[in-house]
């Protein structure tokens, strides 16, 4: 397909990251130039192992996986084993990966890949803390105007935070990296908790996945069965929010989403609100918009897309 969209997925798998990666691997509209891993849900060694497990589950062991930052720019690493389990990919028992980790580190891979393609060709898809993206922009500021877009899962505003009352996990873990990314001048599409909390898995939606009867769909359902339990208990809902696949679904079917161009600033001073994404939704500051902030989703269309695509693997 000549109009395939070239993407780099930056990720901290994580069950929801896994579904996002599977959705991308199942979608011929996307050319995955590489997967870069970052410390987040679990330490870097595990996120890098998990990314390879997912590629092999999808039957795509040729996918380049590059390991990146093992900790945030300035703060100590905060992980989320209580959500994702000690492996970061609890649920199904996936085999140890045999595919290699690429020798080039993730940051240099991002820099070299963006430089090697025409301006506006490569889209970055961060699904975890923004440490790798920030390091690439700091090390090679020349890539900023060459990046097509950064389509990321992170932040929250009307929905508040999921790690502190003010901050969502990806931004909270590395707020300084997020500040670097949101002030780099690269076009951003932001999928915050305000939209991901409207994309709830449910027993019926997981049943639809299981009904496909394929190894990938069975594994995906098992991943989500485990992942959901924490948020179901926390929010008292049938099912939990499916965060990271919103990034890939936006690339495939942007019409499933709606949002608004807003100025977004990142709190990096106050410990009380550290990592808060301050979204000027009502444009009271008159500051220029630096992100398209998604707030609505067609959840039925979203899950139909996921089930249809994962069944292809
Ligand atoms: O807050 C949700 C985000 O944090 C998701 O990306 C999830 O995988 C975790 O990284
Ligand atoms: Ca993630």
Coordinates of C-alpha atoms and ligand atoms in Angstrom, one line a residue:
X1 CA 0.0 0.0 0.0
X2 CA 1.7 3.2 -1.2
X3 CA -0.1 5.4 1.4
X4 CA 0.9 3.3 4.4
X5 CA 1.6 5.4 7.4
X6 CA 5.1 4.9 8.8
X7 CA 5.1 4.7 12.6
X8 CA 7.4 4.0 15.6
X9 CA 5.6 2.7 18.6
X10 CA 7.3 3.7 21.9
X11 CA 5.9 1.5 24.6
X12 CA 6.1 0.1 28.2
X13 CA 4.1 -3.2 27.8
X14 CA 1.7 -3.5 29.8
X15 CA -1.4 -5.4 28.7
X16 CA -3.0 -2.4 27.0
X17 CA 0.2 -1.6 25.2
X18 CA 0.1 -5.3 24.0
X19 CA -3.4 -4.8 22.5
X20 CA -2.2 -1.6 20.8
X21 CA 0.9 -3.4 19.3
X22 CA -1.3 -6.3 18.1
X23 CA -3.7 -3.9 16.5
X24 CA -0.9 -2.1 14.7
X25 CA 0.7 -5.4 13.5
X26 CA -2.7 -6.5 12.2
X27 CA -3.3 -3.3 10.2
X28 CA -1.7 -3.1 6.7
X29 CA -2.4 0.6 6.6
X30 CA 0.5 1.0 9.1
X31 CA 4.2 0.4 8.4
X32 CA 5.8 -0.3 11.8
X33 CA 9.4 1.0 11.4
X34 CA 10.2 -0.2 14.8
X35 CA 9.1 -0.7 18.4
X36 CA 11.1 1.2 21.1
X37 CA 10.8 0.3 24.7
X38 CA 10.9 2.4 27.8
X39 CA 10.7 1.8 31.6
X40 CA 7.2 2.5 32.9
X41 CA 4.6 -0.1 33.9
X42 CA 7.6 -2.4 34.7
X43 CA 11.4 -1.9 34.4
X44 CA 13.0 -1.7 31.0
X45 CA 14.3 -5.3 30.9
X46 CA 10.7 -6.5 31.3
X47 CA 9.1 -4.0 28.9
X48 CA 11.7 -5.0 26.3
X49 CA 11.0 -8.7 26.9
X50 CA 7.3 -8.1 26.7
X51 CA 7.4 -6.2 23.5
X52 CA 9.2 -9.2 21.9
X53 CA 6.7 -11.7 23.4
X54 CA 3.9 -9.7 21.7
X55 CA 5.6 -9.6 18.4
X56 CA 6.1 -13.3 18.5
X57 CA 2.5 -13.9 19.6
X58 CA 1.5 -12.0 16.4
X59 CA 3.9 -14.1 14.3
X60 CA 6.0 -11.0 13.5
X61 CA 9.5 -11.8 15.0
X62 CA 11.1 -9.7 12.3
X63 CA 9.8 -6.5 13.9
X64 CA 12.8 -4.4 15.1
X65 CA 12.7 -3.9 18.9
X66 CA 15.0 -1.3 20.4
X67 CA 15.5 -0.8 24.1
X68 CA 15.5 2.8 25.5
X69 CA 15.5 4.6 28.8
X70 CA 15.7 2.7 32.0
X71 CA 14.5 5.6 34.1
X72 CA 12.9 9.1 33.8
X73 CA 14.9 12.2 33.0
X74 CA 15.1 13.5 36.5
X75 CA 12.8 11.6 38.8
X76 CA 13.1 8.0 40.2
X77 CA 11.2 5.4 38.3
X78 CA 7.7 4.6 39.5
X79 CA 6.3 1.3 38.1
X80 CA 2.8 -0.3 38.1
X81 CA 3.1 -4.0 38.9
X82 CA 0.0 -3.6 41.1
X83 CA -1.9 -3.0 37.8
X84 CA 0.0 -5.1 35.3
X85 CA 1.4 -7.9 37.5
X86 CA 5.0 -8.6 38.3
X87 CA 5.9 -9.5 34.7
X88 CA 4.0 -6.5 33.3
X89 CA 2.1 -8.9 31.0
X90 CA 0.3 -11.1 33.5
X91 CA -2.7 -13.0 32.2
X92 CA -1.7 -15.6 29.5
X93 CA 1.4 -17.6 29.9
X94 CA 3.3 -16.4 26.8
X95 CA 6.6 -18.2 25.9
X96 CA 10.0 -16.6 26.5
X97 CA 10.9 -14.6 23.4
X98 CA 13.7 -15.8 21.0
X99 CA 13.7 -12.8 18.7
X100 CA 16.6 -10.4 19.2
X101 CA 16.7 -6.9 20.7
X102 CA 18.3 -4.6 18.2
X103 CA 21.8 -3.4 19.1
X104 CA 21.0 0.3 18.5
X105 CA 19.4 2.0 21.5
X106 CA 15.9 3.4 21.1
X107 CA 16.8 7.1 21.2
X108 CA 19.4 6.8 18.4
X109 CA 17.0 4.6 16.4
X110 CA 14.3 7.3 16.7
X111 CA 16.7 10.0 15.6
X112 CA 18.2 8.1 12.7
X113 CA 14.8 6.8 11.5
X114 CA 13.3 10.3 11.4
X115 CA 16.3 11.7 9.7
X116 CA 16.3 8.9 7.1
X117 CA 12.8 9.6 5.9
X118 CA 11.3 12.6 4.2
X119 CA 9.9 15.4 6.4
X120 CA 6.4 14.5 7.7
X121 CA 6.8 10.8 6.9
X122 CA 7.3 9.3 10.4
X123 CA 4.6 9.4 13.1
X124 CA 5.7 8.7 16.7
X125 CA 3.2 6.7 18.9
X126 CA 4.2 6.9 22.5
X127 CA 2.2 4.5 24.8
X128 CA 4.2 5.0 28.0
X129 CA 6.4 7.6 29.7
X130 CA 7.8 10.1 27.2
X131 CA 11.5 9.7 28.2
X132 CA 12.7 8.2 24.9
X133 CA 10.9 10.9 22.9
X134 CA 12.3 13.7 25.0
X135 CA 15.8 12.3 24.9
X136 CA 15.6 12.1 21.1
X137 CA 14.4 15.7 20.8
X138 CA 17.1 16.9 23.2
X139 CA 19.9 15.1 21.5
X140 CA 18.7 15.9 18.0
X141 CA 16.4 19.0 17.9
X142 CA 16.7 19.0 14.1
X143 CA 14.2 16.1 14.0
X144 CA 11.3 18.1 15.5
X145 CA 10.2 19.7 12.2
X146 CA 10.7 16.4 10.4
X147 CA 8.2 14.4 12.6
X148 CA 4.8 14.1 11.1
X149 CA 2.9 13.9 14.4
X150 CA 3.2 12.5 17.9
X151 CA 0.0 10.6 18.7
X152 CA 0.3 9.7 22.4
X153 CA -1.7 8.2 25.2
X154 CA -1.3 10.3 28.3
X155 CA -2.7 12.9 30.6
X156 CA -6.1 13.7 31.8
X157 CA -8.1 16.9 32.6
X158 CA -11.8 16.6 33.3
X159 CA -11.2 13.0 34.3
X160 CA -8.4 14.0 36.7
X161 CA -5.6 11.5 37.3
X162 CA -5.2 7.8 37.8
X163 CA -1.8 7.8 39.6
X164 CA -2.4 10.9 41.8
X165 CA -5.7 12.9 41.9
X166 CA -4.0 15.3 39.3
X167 CA -1.8 13.1 37.1
X168 CA -2.1 10.2 34.7
X169 CA 0.6 7.5 34.9
X170 CA 2.6 8.1 31.7
X171 CA 2.9 11.8 32.4
X172 CA 3.4 11.4 36.1
X173 CA 6.3 9.0 35.7
X174 CA 8.3 11.5 33.6
X175 CA 6.8 15.0 33.7
X176 CA 10.0 16.6 32.6
X177 CA 10.0 14.5 29.5
X178 CA 6.4 15.4 28.9
X179 CA 7.2 19.1 29.2
X180 CA 10.0 18.7 26.6
X181 CA 7.7 16.9 24.2
X182 CA 4.7 19.3 24.6
X183 CA 7.0 22.4 24.1
X184 CA 9.0 21.0 21.1
X185 CA 6.6 22.4 18.5
X186 CA 5.7 18.9 17.0
X187 CA 2.0 18.4 16.2
X188 CA 0.5 16.3 19.0
X189 CA -2.7 14.3 19.2
X190 CA -3.3 13.4 22.9
X191 CA -5.5 10.6 24.0
X192 CA -6.0 11.3 27.7
X193 CA -8.1 9.5 30.4
X194 CA -11.0 11.7 29.3
X195 CA -11.3 9.6 26.2
X196 CA -9.8 6.3 27.3
X197 CA -12.2 6.1 30.3
X198 CA -15.0 6.0 27.7
X199 CA -13.5 2.9 26.0
X200 CA -14.4 0.3 28.6
X201 CA -13.8 -3.4 28.0
X202 CA -16.8 -5.4 29.1
X203 CA -17.6 -9.1 29.5
X204 CA -19.6 -8.9 26.2
X205 CA -16.7 -7.2 24.4
X206 CA -14.2 -9.8 25.7
X207 CA -16.6 -12.6 24.8
X208 CA -16.6 -11.2 21.2
X209 CA -12.8 -11.5 21.3
X210 CA -12.9 -15.0 22.7
X211 CA -15.5 -16.1 20.1
X212 CA -12.9 -15.7 17.4
X213 CA -11.2 -18.7 18.8
X214 CA -7.7 -17.8 17.5
X215 CA -4.5 -18.0 19.7
X216 CA -4.0 -14.2 19.4
X217 CA -7.6 -13.4 20.4
X218 CA -7.6 -15.9 23.2
X219 CA -4.3 -14.4 24.5
X220 CA -5.7 -10.8 24.1
X221 CA -8.8 -11.7 26.1
X222 CA -6.6 -13.3 28.8
X223 CA -4.5 -10.2 29.0
X224 CA -7.5 -8.0 29.4
X225 CA -9.2 -10.3 31.9
X226 CA -6.2 -9.7 34.1
X227 CA -5.7 -6.0 33.3
X228 CA -9.4 -5.2 33.9
X229 CA -9.6 -6.5 37.5
X230 CA -7.7 -3.5 39.0
X231 CA -9.8 -0.8 37.3
X232 CA -13.1 -2.7 37.7
X233 CA -12.5 -2.7 41.5
X234 CA -11.2 0.9 41.5
X235 CA -14.0 2.4 39.5
X236 CA -16.8 -0.1 40.2
X237 CA -17.4 -0.6 36.5
X238 CA -18.1 -3.6 34.2
X239 CA -14.7 -3.6 32.5
X240 CA -11.8 -1.3 32.6
X241 CA -10.5 1.5 30.3
X242 CA -8.5 0.3 27.3
X243 CA -6.0 3.2 27.1
X244 CA -3.2 2.6 24.6
X245 CA -5.1 1.0 21.7
X246 CA -6.8 4.4 21.3
X247 CA -3.6 5.7 19.8
X248 CA -3.5 3.1 17.0
X249 CA -7.3 3.2 16.5
X250 CA -7.0 7.0 16.0
X251 CA -4.5 6.4 13.2
X252 CA -6.7 3.8 11.6
X253 CA -10.1 5.4 12.0
X254 CA -9.8 9.0 13.3
X255 CA -13.5 9.4 12.7
X256 CA -14.1 7.3 15.8
X257 CA -12.8 10.2 17.9
X258 CA -13.4 13.8 18.5
X259 CA -11.5 16.5 20.4
X260 CA -10.3 20.1 20.4
X261 CA -7.1 21.9 19.7
X262 CA -5.9 23.2 23.1
X263 CA -2.9 24.5 24.8
X264 CA -1.5 21.9 27.2
X265 CA 1.1 22.6 29.9
X266 CA 2.7 20.0 32.2
X267 CA 3.2 20.6 35.9
X268 CA 6.8 20.0 36.9
X269 CA 7.1 22.2 40.0
X270 CA 4.5 21.2 42.6
X271 CA 4.6 17.8 44.2
X272 CA 0.9 18.1 44.8
X273 CA 0.1 18.3 41.1
X274 CA 3.3 16.9 39.6
X275 CA 2.6 15.5 36.1
X276 CA -0.8 17.2 35.7
X277 CA -1.7 18.0 32.1
X278 CA -3.2 21.5 32.4
X279 CA -5.5 21.5 29.4
X280 CA -6.8 25.0 28.4
X281 CA -10.1 23.5 27.0
X282 CA -12.0 26.8 27.3
X283 CA -9.1 28.8 25.8
X284 CA -8.9 31.2 28.8
X285 CA -5.1 31.7 28.4
X286 CA -5.1 32.6 24.7
X287 CA -1.9 30.5 24.5
X288 CA -1.5 28.8 21.1
X289 CA -2.8 25.2 20.9
X290 CA 0.0 22.6 21.0
X291 CA -2.2 19.5 21.0
X292 CA -5.4 18.1 19.7
X293 CA -6.9 16.7 22.9
X294 CA -9.4 13.8 22.3
X295 CA -12.4 13.7 24.5
X296 CA -15.1 11.5 22.8
X297 CA -14.9 8.0 21.2
X298 CA -17.3 5.7 19.4
X299 CA -16.6 2.8 21.8
X300 CA -18.6 0.3 19.9
X301 CA -16.7 1.1 16.7
X302 CA -13.4 1.0 18.6
X303 CA -13.9 -2.5 20.0
X304 CA -15.4 -3.8 16.7
X305 CA -12.1 -2.6 15.0
X306 CA -10.0 -4.3 17.6
X307 CA -11.8 -7.6 17.4
X308 CA -11.9 -7.5 13.6
X309 CA -8.2 -6.8 13.3
X310 CA -6.8 -9.1 16.0
X311 CA -8.8 -12.0 14.4
X312 CA -6.6 -11.5 11.3
X313 CA -3.4 -12.4 13.1
Ligands
LIG1 O1 -2.5 5.6 32.5 C1 -2.5 4.6 31.5 C2 -1.2 4.4 30.9 O2 -0.2 4.0 31.8 C3 -1.2 3.3 29.8 O3 -0.3 3.6 28.8 C4 -0.8 2.1 30.6 O4 -0.1 1.1 29.8 C5 0.3 2.7 31.5 O5 1.5 2.8 30.8
LIG2 CA1 1.5 2.0 28.3

